[in-house]
Tab-separated table of C-alpha atoms and ligand atoms in Angstrom:
chain	number	residue	atom	x	y	z
A	1	MET	CA	0.000	0.000	0.000
A	2	ARG	CA	1.232	3.488	-0.762
A	3	PRO	CA	1.649	6.066	2.012
A	4	ILE	CA	-0.725	9.039	2.083
A	5	PRO	CA	1.304	12.227	1.590
A	6	GLU	CA	1.244	14.528	4.584
A	7	PHE	CA	0.637	18.274	4.288
A	8	LYS	CA	2.652	20.048	6.932
A	9	ILE	CA	3.388	23.703	7.384
A	10	GLY	CA	5.720	23.250	10.325
A	11	PRO	CA	6.438	21.010	13.296
A	12	ILE	CA	3.559	22.361	15.438
A	13	PRO	CA	0.044	21.067	14.562
A	14	LEU	CA	-1.559	24.056	16.343
A	15	LEU	CA	-0.134	26.350	13.647
A	16	SER	CA	-1.949	24.357	10.953
A	17	ALA	CA	-5.139	24.422	13.013
A	18	ILE	CA	-4.963	28.206	13.313
A	19	ARG	CA	-4.239	28.661	9.604
A	20	PHE	CA	-7.123	26.310	8.779
A	21	ALA	CA	-9.518	28.153	11.109
A	22	ARG	CA	-8.565	31.490	9.535
A	23	ASP	CA	-8.962	30.526	5.885
A	24	PRO	CA	-9.858	26.867	5.294
A	25	LEU	CA	-10.224	27.121	1.508
A	26	ARG	CA	-6.817	28.692	0.971
A	27	PHE	CA	-5.177	26.361	3.412
A	28	LEU	CA	-6.627	23.218	1.807
A	29	ARG	CA	-5.799	24.479	-1.703
A	30	GLN	CA	-2.161	24.720	-0.638
A	31	GLY	CA	-2.400	21.117	0.514
A	32	PHE	CA	-3.786	19.932	-2.835
A	33	ASP	CA	-1.210	21.969	-4.782
A	34	GLN	CA	1.579	20.431	-2.762
A	35	CYS	CA	0.387	16.852	-2.294
A	36	GLY	CA	-2.102	15.987	-5.070
A	37	ASP	CA	-5.747	14.927	-4.765
A	38	THR	CA	-5.459	13.167	-1.381
A	39	PHE	CA	-3.345	14.029	1.649
A	40	LYS	CA	-3.380	13.799	5.400
A	41	ILE	CA	-3.138	16.632	7.818
A	42	ARG	CA	-2.874	17.032	11.567
A	43	LEU	CA	-5.095	19.760	12.957
A	44	PHE	CA	-6.433	19.014	16.450
A	45	ARG	CA	-6.541	15.441	15.176
A	46	GLU	CA	-5.619	13.769	11.908
A	47	PHE	CA	-7.801	14.059	8.797
A	48	ILE	CA	-7.497	12.447	5.396
A	49	VAL	CA	-8.493	15.177	2.951
A	50	THR	CA	-9.561	14.365	-0.606
A	51	ARG	CA	-10.894	15.781	-3.850
A	52	ASP	CA	-10.542	12.487	-5.732
A	53	PRO	CA	-13.882	11.292	-7.214
A	54	ALA	CA	-12.853	7.646	-6.725
A	55	PHE	CA	-12.620	8.334	-2.979
A	56	PHE	CA	-16.090	9.890	-2.944
A	57	ARG	CA	-17.484	6.865	-4.785
A	58	HIS	CA	-15.864	4.419	-2.376
A	59	VAL	CA	-17.000	6.257	0.753
A	60	LEU	CA	-20.482	7.375	-0.269
A	61	GLN	CA	-21.616	4.484	-2.410
A	62	GLN	CA	-19.537	1.352	-2.909
A	63	HIS	CA	-18.482	0.873	0.737
A	64	HIS	CA	-20.806	3.252	2.576
A	65	LYS	CA	-21.401	0.620	5.253
A	66	ASN	CA	-17.747	0.949	6.283
A	67	PHE	CA	-18.317	4.537	7.404
A	68	LYS	CA	-20.315	6.547	9.850
A	69	LYS	CA	-20.889	10.273	10.154
A	70	GLY	CA	-17.793	12.144	11.356
A	71	ASN	CA	-17.249	13.676	14.771
A	72	SER	CA	-17.644	17.250	13.578
A	73	VAL	CA	-21.223	16.637	12.448
A	74	LYS	CA	-21.987	15.090	15.820
A	75	LEU	CA	-21.280	18.475	17.381
A	76	LEU	CA	-24.566	19.572	15.821
A	77	ARG	CA	-26.397	16.985	17.913
A	78	PRO	CA	-27.628	19.432	20.572
A	79	VAL	CA	-29.593	21.163	17.799
A	80	LEU	CA	-30.379	18.417	15.297
A	81	GLY	CA	-30.905	15.646	17.860
A	82	ASN	CA	-30.997	12.267	16.171
A	83	GLY	CA	-32.352	13.628	12.862
A	84	LEU	CA	-31.293	12.287	9.455
A	85	VAL	CA	-28.149	14.377	9.063
A	86	ILE	CA	-26.687	13.012	12.308
A	87	SER	CA	-27.992	9.468	12.790
A	88	ASP	CA	-26.310	6.289	11.576
A	89	GLY	CA	-27.005	2.598	11.038
A	90	ASP	CA	-30.412	0.954	11.455
A	91	PHE	CA	-31.971	3.985	13.159
A	92	TRP	CA	-30.962	6.232	10.233
A	93	LEU	CA	-32.323	3.722	7.680
A	94	ARG	CA	-35.674	3.462	9.427
A	95	GLN	CA	-35.997	7.250	9.670
A	96	ARG	CA	-34.947	7.713	6.046
A	97	ARG	CA	-37.724	5.322	4.964
A	98	LEU	CA	-40.236	7.193	7.093
A	99	VAL	CA	-39.265	10.640	5.841
A	100	GLN	CA	-38.599	9.829	2.167
A	101	PRO	CA	-42.271	9.805	1.024
A	102	ALA	CA	-42.562	13.475	2.062
A	103	PHE	CA	-40.287	14.302	-0.893
A	104	HIS	CA	-42.020	12.340	-3.639
A	105	ARG	CA	-42.787	14.277	-6.812
A	106	GLU	CA	-46.542	14.559	-6.170
A	107	ARG	CA	-45.828	15.946	-2.691
A	108	LEU	CA	-43.395	18.476	-4.090
A	109	HIS	CA	-45.954	19.493	-6.651
A	110	GLU	CA	-48.367	20.272	-3.797
A	111	LEU	CA	-45.750	22.253	-1.858
A	112	PHE	CA	-44.861	24.195	-4.990
A	113	ALA	CA	-48.053	26.271	-4.759
A	114	THR	CA	-46.902	27.597	-1.357
A	115	MET	CA	-43.468	28.361	-2.759
A	116	GLY	CA	-45.029	30.272	-5.661
A	117	GLU	CA	-47.260	32.412	-3.402
A	118	LEU	CA	-44.360	33.316	-1.114
A	119	THR	CA	-42.140	34.146	-4.094
A	120	ALA	CA	-44.809	36.440	-5.574
A	121	ALA	CA	-45.040	38.310	-2.235
A	122	PHE	CA	-41.245	38.478	-2.098
A	123	LEU	CA	-41.118	40.166	-5.524
A	124	GLU	CA	-43.418	42.904	-4.189
A	125	GLU	CA	-41.242	43.308	-1.096
A	126	LEU	CA	-38.161	43.722	-3.257
A	127	GLU	CA	-39.877	46.425	-5.324
A	128	GLN	CA	-39.329	48.792	-2.384
A	129	PHE	CA	-35.587	48.551	-2.936
A	130	ARG	CA	-35.602	49.359	-6.636
A	131	GLY	CA	-33.322	52.333	-7.278
A	132	LYS	CA	-32.332	52.519	-3.571
A	133	PRO	CA	-28.879	51.900	-1.985
A	134	ALA	CA	-27.437	48.406	-2.469
A	135	VAL	CA	-29.333	45.610	-0.705
A	136	ASP	CA	-27.949	42.875	1.548
A	137	ILE	CA	-28.735	40.007	-0.816
A	138	ASP	CA	-27.779	37.226	1.648
A	139	ALA	CA	-30.324	38.546	4.135
A	140	LYS	CA	-32.998	38.777	1.448
A	141	MET	CA	-32.358	35.237	0.194
A	142	MET	CA	-32.357	33.916	3.769
A	143	GLY	CA	-35.666	35.703	4.217
A	144	ILE	CA	-37.409	34.048	1.267
A	145	THR	CA	-35.925	30.546	1.740
A	146	SER	CA	-36.671	30.485	5.471
A	147	ASP	CA	-40.207	31.711	4.779
A	148	ILE	CA	-40.555	28.844	2.304
A	149	ALA	CA	-38.990	26.315	4.687
A	150	LEU	CA	-41.114	27.397	7.667
A	151	LYS	CA	-44.368	27.479	5.751
A	152	THR	CA	-43.864	24.202	3.876
A	153	LEU	CA	-42.862	22.602	7.175
A	154	PHE	CA	-45.225	24.043	9.742
A	155	GLY	CA	-47.892	25.951	7.828
A	156	ASN	CA	-48.539	29.470	9.111
A	157	MET	CA	-46.281	31.076	11.706
A	158	ASN	CA	-46.488	34.557	13.219
A	159	THR	CA	-43.990	37.259	12.232
A	160	GLU	CA	-42.503	37.633	15.706
A	161	ASP	CA	-41.579	33.937	15.910
A	162	LYS	CA	-40.144	34.118	12.402
A	163	GLU	CA	-37.944	37.100	13.301
A	164	GLN	CA	-36.716	35.289	16.413
A	165	ILE	CA	-35.866	32.224	14.390
A	166	TYR	CA	-33.860	34.184	11.793
A	167	GLN	CA	-31.690	35.711	14.493
A	168	GLN	CA	-31.267	32.554	16.495
A	169	VAL	CA	-30.267	30.418	13.540
A	170	SER	CA	-27.454	32.753	12.590
A	171	ARG	CA	-26.208	33.056	16.226
A	172	THR	CA	-26.381	29.296	16.686
A	173	GLN	CA	-24.368	28.619	13.560
A	174	THR	CA	-21.601	31.025	14.581
A	175	TYR	CA	-21.544	29.441	18.027
A	176	LEU	CA	-21.295	25.860	16.736
A	177	VAL	CA	-18.684	26.632	14.084
A	178	THR	CA	-16.560	28.383	16.704
A	179	ARG	CA	-16.735	25.307	18.929
A	180	VAL	CA	-15.520	23.053	16.099
A	181	ARG	CA	-12.810	25.294	14.660
A	182	LYS	CA	-11.549	27.030	17.784
A	183	PRO	CA	-11.827	24.524	20.624
A	184	TYR	CA	-9.302	26.598	22.597
A	185	ARG	CA	-12.101	29.155	23.082
A	186	LEU	CA	-14.359	26.660	24.900
A	187	PRO	CA	-13.431	27.767	28.446
A	188	LEU	CA	-14.074	31.400	27.507
A	189	MET	CA	-17.457	30.553	25.974
A	190	ALA	CA	-18.501	28.904	29.236
A	191	ILE	CA	-18.109	32.158	31.125
A	192	ASN	CA	-18.718	34.974	28.621
A	193	GLY	CA	-22.406	34.218	28.117
A	194	GLU	CA	-22.134	32.457	24.719
A	195	ASP	CA	-22.992	29.002	26.150
A	196	ARG	CA	-25.937	30.465	28.070
A	197	ARG	CA	-27.216	32.325	25.032
A	198	PHE	CA	-27.034	29.163	22.939
A	199	LYS	CA	-28.997	27.196	25.528
A	200	SER	CA	-31.717	29.796	25.761
A	201	ASP	CA	-31.996	30.057	21.944
A	202	LEU	CA	-32.355	26.305	21.762
A	203	ALA	CA	-34.958	26.169	24.524
A	204	TYR	CA	-37.036	28.783	22.696
A	205	PHE	CA	-36.808	26.932	19.408
A	206	ASN	CA	-37.679	23.578	21.015
A	207	SER	CA	-40.719	24.976	22.765
A	208	LEU	CA	-41.904	26.501	19.497
A	209	VAL	CA	-41.601	23.215	17.599
A	210	TYR	CA	-43.141	21.062	20.356
A	211	ASP	CA	-45.967	23.557	20.514
A	212	PHE	CA	-46.576	23.140	16.783
A	213	ILE	CA	-46.549	19.355	17.100
A	214	GLY	CA	-48.846	19.362	20.140
A	215	LYS	CA	-51.366	21.762	18.620
A	216	ARG	CA	-51.438	19.864	15.355
A	217	ARG	CA	-52.060	16.520	17.095
A	218	LEU	CA	-54.968	18.064	18.999
A	219	SER	CA	-56.457	20.070	16.143
A	220	GLY	CA	-57.601	17.117	14.066
A	221	GLU	CA	-56.674	19.149	10.984
A	222	THR	CA	-54.481	17.653	8.287
A	223	PRO	CA	-53.055	20.529	6.245
A	224	ASN	CA	-50.739	19.919	3.365
A	225	ASP	CA	-47.325	20.522	4.948
A	226	LEU	CA	-44.241	18.505	5.838
A	227	LEU	CA	-45.105	18.389	9.542
A	228	GLN	CA	-48.319	16.588	8.708
A	229	LEU	CA	-46.437	14.124	6.509
A	230	LEU	CA	-44.052	13.399	9.368
A	231	LEU	CA	-46.969	12.918	11.760
A	232	ASP	CA	-48.756	10.571	9.357
A	233	SER	CA	-45.811	8.515	8.137
A	234	LYS	CA	-45.768	4.843	9.157
A	235	ASP	CA	-43.144	2.136	8.979
A	236	GLU	CA	-44.395	-0.147	6.205
A	237	GLU	CA	-43.456	-3.349	8.034
A	238	THR	CA	-44.278	-2.559	11.659
A	239	GLY	CA	-46.842	0.227	11.255
A	240	GLU	CA	-44.854	2.190	13.855
A	241	GLN	CA	-44.986	6.006	13.813
A	242	MET	CA	-42.570	8.658	15.050
A	243	ASN	CA	-42.866	10.059	18.562
A	244	ASP	CA	-42.776	13.820	19.241
A	245	GLU	CA	-39.043	13.863	19.846
A	246	GLN	CA	-38.265	12.161	16.531
A	247	ILE	CA	-40.605	14.516	14.727
A	248	ARG	CA	-38.921	17.491	16.390
A	249	ASP	CA	-35.490	16.186	15.357
A	250	GLU	CA	-36.503	15.585	11.731
A	251	ALA	CA	-38.383	18.888	11.429
A	252	ILE	CA	-35.469	20.925	12.812
A	253	THR	CA	-33.060	18.958	10.641
A	254	MET	CA	-35.069	19.787	7.529
A	255	PHE	CA	-35.290	23.424	8.462
A	256	ALA	CA	-31.571	23.633	9.273
A	257	ALA	CA	-30.405	21.611	6.247
A	258	GLY	CA	-32.903	23.123	3.889
A	259	HIS	CA	-32.969	26.890	3.962
A	260	GLU	CA	-29.519	28.376	4.331
A	261	THR	CA	-28.118	26.026	1.689
A	262	SER	CA	-30.606	27.224	-0.939
A	263	ALA	CA	-30.295	30.860	0.207
A	264	THR	CA	-26.533	30.817	-0.142
A	265	GLY	CA	-26.748	29.127	-3.532
A	266	LEU	CA	-29.120	31.859	-4.732
A	267	SER	CA	-26.959	34.681	-3.354
A	268	TRP	CA	-23.889	33.424	-5.197
A	269	LEU	CA	-25.908	33.041	-8.382
A	270	LEU	CA	-27.154	36.637	-8.229
A	271	TRP	CA	-23.612	37.821	-7.572
A	272	GLU	CA	-22.333	35.945	-10.658
A	273	LEU	CA	-25.237	36.977	-12.876
A	274	ALA	CA	-24.654	40.649	-12.023
A	275	ALA	CA	-21.504	40.288	-14.155
A	276	GLN	CA	-22.995	38.027	-16.860
A	277	PRO	CA	-25.471	39.989	-19.038
A	278	ASP	CA	-25.515	37.314	-21.790
A	279	ILE	CA	-26.558	34.612	-19.360
A	280	VAL	CA	-29.208	36.908	-17.875
A	281	ALA	CA	-30.576	37.544	-21.379
A	282	ARG	CA	-30.906	33.794	-22.002
A	283	ILE	CA	-32.726	33.249	-18.694
A	284	ARG	CA	-35.091	36.107	-19.569
A	285	LYS	CA	-35.789	34.591	-22.958
A	286	GLU	CA	-36.831	31.331	-21.281
A	287	SER	CA	-38.882	33.278	-18.743
A	288	GLU	CA	-41.180	34.612	-21.455
A	289	ILE	CA	-43.400	31.574	-20.850
A	290	PHE	CA	-44.661	32.933	-17.502
A	291	ASP	CA	-45.978	36.255	-16.221
A	292	ASN	CA	-44.948	36.747	-12.615
A	293	VAL	CA	-43.673	33.438	-11.212
A	294	PRO	CA	-43.301	30.162	-13.117
A	295	GLY	CA	-45.682	27.250	-12.564
A	296	PHE	CA	-44.569	23.730	-11.635
A	297	GLU	CA	-44.952	22.325	-15.160
A	298	GLN	CA	-43.090	25.304	-16.622
A	299	LEU	CA	-39.859	24.584	-14.757
A	300	ILE	CA	-39.109	21.742	-17.118
A	301	GLN	CA	-39.455	24.116	-20.059
A	302	MET	CA	-36.581	26.226	-18.718
A	303	PRO	CA	-33.564	23.926	-19.161
A	304	TYR	CA	-31.030	26.730	-19.506
A	305	THR	CA	-32.064	28.286	-16.183
A	306	ARG	CA	-31.567	24.868	-14.635
A	307	GLN	CA	-28.062	24.663	-16.176
A	308	VAL	CA	-27.233	28.052	-14.635
A	309	ILE	CA	-28.288	26.791	-11.214
A	310	GLU	CA	-26.267	23.602	-11.556
A	311	GLU	CA	-23.214	25.629	-12.535
A	312	GLY	CA	-23.774	27.892	-9.505
A	313	LEU	CA	-23.825	24.809	-7.277
A	314	ARG	CA	-20.581	23.637	-8.908
A	315	LEU	CA	-18.605	26.840	-8.423
A	316	TYR	CA	-20.124	27.724	-5.032
A	317	PRO	CA	-21.357	24.462	-3.481
A	318	PRO	CA	-23.292	25.502	-0.357
A	319	ALA	CA	-22.456	22.191	1.361
A	320	TRP	CA	-18.756	22.571	0.646
A	321	THR	CA	-17.558	19.500	2.533
A	322	MET	CA	-18.674	16.120	3.920
A	323	THR	CA	-16.933	14.080	6.589
A	324	ARG	CA	-17.063	10.406	7.530
A	325	GLU	CA	-15.289	8.145	9.989
A	326	SER	CA	-13.992	4.762	8.885
A	327	THR	CA	-15.447	1.900	10.973
A	328	VAL	CA	-13.024	-0.776	9.655
A	329	ASP	CA	-9.468	-1.000	8.321
A	330	GLN	CA	-9.745	-0.676	4.547
A	331	GLU	CA	-7.974	0.310	1.349
A	332	ILE	CA	-9.002	3.185	-0.913
A	333	GLU	CA	-7.135	3.801	-4.175
A	334	GLY	CA	-4.130	1.915	-2.825
A	335	TYR	CA	-3.982	3.908	0.429
A	336	GLY	CA	-4.379	2.126	3.758
A	337	ILE	CA	-7.218	3.727	5.749
A	338	PRO	CA	-7.179	2.488	9.349
A	339	LYS	CA	-10.359	2.095	11.388
A	340	GLY	CA	-11.209	5.376	13.126
A	341	SER	CA	-9.740	7.598	10.362
A	342	SER	CA	-11.604	10.822	9.635
A	343	VAL	CA	-12.161	11.419	5.929
A	344	PHE	CA	-12.777	15.010	4.885
A	345	MET	CA	-14.235	15.151	1.371
A	346	SER	CA	-14.030	18.622	-0.146
A	347	ILE	CA	-16.939	19.093	-2.557
A	348	PHE	CA	-15.597	22.590	-3.222
A	349	GLU	CA	-12.270	21.215	-4.443
A	350	LEU	CA	-13.855	18.284	-6.306
A	351	HIS	CA	-15.839	20.827	-8.314
A	352	ARG	CA	-12.729	22.885	-9.035
A	353	ASN	CA	-10.347	19.981	-9.535
A	354	PRO	CA	-8.259	20.970	-12.602
A	355	ASN	CA	-7.903	17.289	-13.565
A	356	LEU	CA	-11.680	17.026	-13.997
A	357	TRP	CA	-12.860	20.425	-15.277
A	358	ASN	CA	-11.719	22.773	-18.027
A	359	ASN	CA	-11.100	26.268	-16.718
A	360	PRO	CA	-12.661	25.309	-13.369
A	361	GLY	CA	-12.717	28.840	-11.895
A	362	ALA	CA	-14.923	30.270	-14.693
A	363	PHE	CA	-18.725	30.419	-14.461
A	364	ASN	CA	-19.879	28.440	-17.476
A	365	PRO	CA	-23.428	26.975	-17.639
A	366	GLU	CA	-22.392	25.017	-20.782
A	367	ASN	CA	-20.809	22.576	-18.302
A	368	PHE	CA	-24.369	21.358	-17.773
A	369	GLN	CA	-25.550	20.928	-21.348
A	370	ALA	CA	-27.287	17.556	-21.631
A	371	GLU	CA	-24.577	16.056	-23.869
A	372	THR	CA	-21.713	17.254	-21.640
A	373	VAL	CA	-23.411	15.882	-18.530
A	374	LYS	CA	-23.911	12.506	-20.243
A	375	ASN	CA	-20.196	12.238	-20.957
A	376	ARG	CA	-19.059	13.224	-17.478
A	377	ALA	CA	-18.390	10.727	-14.688
A	378	LYS	CA	-21.148	10.987	-12.078
A	379	PHE	CA	-18.802	11.402	-9.138
A	380	ASN	CA	-17.140	14.543	-10.553
A	381	TYR	CA	-20.104	16.665	-9.494
A	382	LEU	CA	-21.792	16.096	-6.141
A	383	PRO	CA	-23.458	19.234	-4.723
A	384	PHE	CA	-26.030	17.030	-2.980
A	385	GLY	CA	-23.709	14.158	-2.028
A	386	ALA	CA	-24.322	10.629	-3.358
A	387	GLY	CA	-25.276	7.094	-2.420
A	388	PRO	CA	-27.900	6.148	0.164
A	389	ARG	CA	-27.338	9.366	2.126
A	390	ILE	CA	-27.784	11.680	-0.848
A	391	CYS	CA	-29.640	14.884	0.092
A	392	ILE	CA	-33.289	14.085	0.681
A	393	GLY	CA	-34.249	17.659	-0.260
A	394	GLN	CA	-32.399	17.761	-3.601
A	395	GLN	CA	-35.495	18.102	-5.797
A	396	PHE	CA	-37.134	20.500	-3.318
A	397	ALA	CA	-34.039	22.730	-3.439
A	398	LEU	CA	-33.617	22.654	-7.219
A	399	MET	CA	-37.267	23.469	-7.755
A	400	GLU	CA	-37.166	26.297	-5.217
A	401	MET	CA	-33.988	27.802	-6.634
A	402	GLN	CA	-35.269	27.644	-10.199
A	403	LEU	CA	-38.555	29.278	-9.211
A	404	VAL	CA	-36.977	32.099	-7.210
A	405	LEU	CA	-34.110	32.771	-9.618
A	406	ALA	CA	-36.270	32.868	-12.752
A	407	ALA	CA	-38.829	35.163	-11.092
A	408	LEU	CA	-36.148	37.554	-9.797
A	409	VAL	CA	-34.162	37.711	-13.021
A	410	LYS	CA	-37.277	38.277	-15.099
A	411	ARG	CA	-38.386	41.223	-12.966
A	412	PHE	CA	-35.182	42.965	-11.774
A	413	ASP	CA	-31.666	43.888	-12.775
A	414	PHE	CA	-29.099	43.175	-10.077
A	415	VAL	CA	-26.020	45.403	-10.265
A	416	ARG	CA	-22.735	45.277	-8.367
A	417	GLU	CA	-21.392	48.306	-6.497
A	418	PRO	CA	-18.425	49.826	-8.349
A	419	GLY	CA	-15.219	47.951	-7.508
A	420	ALA	CA	-17.041	45.465	-5.244
A	421	THR	CA	-15.428	42.092	-4.599
A	422	VAL	CA	-16.492	39.235	-2.338
A	423	GLY	CA	-14.424	36.543	-0.699
A	424	MET	CA	-15.583	33.096	0.364
A	425	HIS	CA	-16.037	32.293	4.018
A	426	PRO	CA	-16.938	28.664	4.627
A	427	GLN	CA	-18.989	28.092	7.750
A	428	ILE	CA	-21.290	25.059	7.807
A	429	VAL	CA	-22.314	26.408	4.399
A	430	LEU	CA	-20.154	28.365	1.974
A	431	LYS	CA	-20.935	31.971	2.920
A	432	SER	CA	-19.312	35.126	1.557
A	433	THR	CA	-16.808	37.017	3.686
A	434	ASN	CA	-18.626	40.314	4.124
A	435	GLY	CA	-21.988	39.530	2.603
A	436	ILE	CA	-23.159	40.121	-0.957
A	437	LYS	CA	-24.612	43.554	-1.690
A	438	LEU	CA	-26.278	44.453	-4.983
A	439	TYR	CA	-28.371	47.310	-6.346
A	440	VAL	CA	-31.884	46.308	-7.370
A	441	ARG	CA	-32.929	48.119	-10.574
B	1	HEM	C1	-29.005	23.892	-2.436
B	1	HEM	C2	-29.531	23.282	-1.395
B	1	HEM	C3	-28.971	22.045	-0.723
B	1	HEM	C4	-27.708	21.512	-0.785
B	1	HEM	C5	-26.502	22.031	-1.562
B	1	HEM	C6	-27.705	20.317	0.047
B	1	HEM	C7	-26.625	19.475	0.209
B	1	HEM	C8	-26.644	18.293	0.925
B	1	HEM	C9	-25.568	17.333	0.982
B	1	HEM	C10	-24.212	17.470	0.287
B	1	HEM	C11	-25.967	16.299	1.764
B	1	HEM	C12	-25.176	15.033	2.089
B	1	HEM	C13	-24.370	15.193	3.345
B	1	HEM	C14	-23.523	13.982	3.645
B	1	HEM	O1	-23.631	12.945	2.988
B	1	HEM	O2	-22.718	14.085	4.585
B	1	HEM	C15	-27.300	16.615	2.243
B	1	HEM	C16	-28.035	15.830	3.100
B	1	HEM	C17	-29.278	16.179	3.578
B	1	HEM	N1	-30.054	17.252	3.167
B	1	HEM	FE1	-29.573	18.644	1.809
B	1	HEM	N2	-28.954	20.180	0.606
B	1	HEM	C18	-29.758	21.193	0.149
B	1	HEM	C19	-31.097	21.382	0.431
B	1	HEM	C20	-31.843	20.600	1.283
B	1	HEM	C21	-33.259	20.772	1.568
B	1	HEM	C22	-34.160	21.801	0.884
B	1	HEM	C23	-33.588	19.852	2.527
B	1	HEM	C24	-34.901	19.582	3.189
B	1	HEM	C25	-36.022	20.207	2.967
B	1	HEM	C26	-32.382	19.089	2.824
B	1	HEM	C27	-32.307	18.080	3.752
B	1	HEM	C28	-31.228	17.222	3.876
B	1	HEM	C29	-31.218	16.078	4.790
B	1	HEM	C30	-32.331	15.691	5.770
B	1	HEM	C31	-29.983	15.418	4.602
B	1	HEM	C32	-29.496	14.163	5.308
B	1	HEM	C33	-29.873	12.954	4.478
B	1	HEM	C34	-29.418	11.631	5.063
B	1	HEM	O3	-28.302	11.524	5.578
B	1	HEM	O4	-30.196	10.683	4.949
B	1	HEM	N3	-31.359	19.568	2.055
B	1	HEM	N4	-27.691	17.827	1.693
């Protein structure tokens, strides 16, 4: 077996950990430039880092049973409980079977009407910013995707609760990412109020969700939302249903996994399109088939818009990395991978791997022309992961992004501020460094 090259910037692992925490994308790029598509690195512990599609295929599909979710994802457990993103083994499989029917095509078709109504209202809201100073696009996209997530999940929710949730989600993410990347700050967080704040945010959120579940069980109503599907779903063999805690975990998981990812994807797309008038013109041409917002059946008649979205998810994959832990000694691509190894799969680098893509840094929707896609190996492009744990919300997200993007581009011009640049700042999702601001015209 061949040894895995090690990426080292000096004798002290803490230095690497600090450099990684400061700018993970740059740091990992240096590793790939120096060592090739797979290397190991010692941060607080050792990771095997890869952008090799054969590795992704082995871990996610061919030998997925030899892996479990990595330690870093487990740090989300206080929030996500034992929901799909976190759980493993038989429990995960049972939950996946229970939740899967909520995302069947007919169900999505039903949820689409809600998405369309919210998008139409969002267009009116954005009208107020036409011709005004540049708008915080990240905040606006978070607004529409969390409105969609909350309403498709829970039905109606009052504005005060919604506002609370927006703020708490962003605080909670910063808190959790800090705990993972800067463990040396843990003692400080215990005394400076950050731990307390996190606990009170979580308690508020839990009481809100349990309240929704309780009221729904009592109401006897069966509206068409994801909560109801979770409440109704039954194990085909045993007839067993989920208890309140499992429903809470799956509902929060869907909310957490499902809104910031799409919001970030949309923000990056609007940023790119602000510099791509030819692509905008082609989207507008396709958008002639609808008036205000597209209908469900019309999405399929807008293949170019779909290509643009897929290219956005290539260049700026919101879920920029996946991690797994090896549960057995095994061999991948000639490398020995001992039991207990942490494998860090960079989707960001897979999608920009110069061995797989021509001119990988350029935004080029032709990468997703039907013929090109047919000739490309499946594991070169994985914005939603792959194998049995592929994103359960993939079709939901693609449909939502296509709806919102087409409606926005048809109605408005988005323009960059003179000289504006944005950097990438990967948290749990791939955010921008200082936010994306654009004029709405
Ligand atoms: C652009 C938007 C989205 C992106 C890029 C994305 C990406 C991903 C990726 C890469 C995974 C696999 C993680 C892994 O294997 O470690 C995943 C899993 C998951 N996603 Fe998404 N996602 C998006 C939207 C959504 C939406 C809208 C929902 C729900 C409404 C959702 C719910 C989930 C869940 C529950 C899992 C865990 C599945 C399992 O392990 O069985 N995601 N997502």
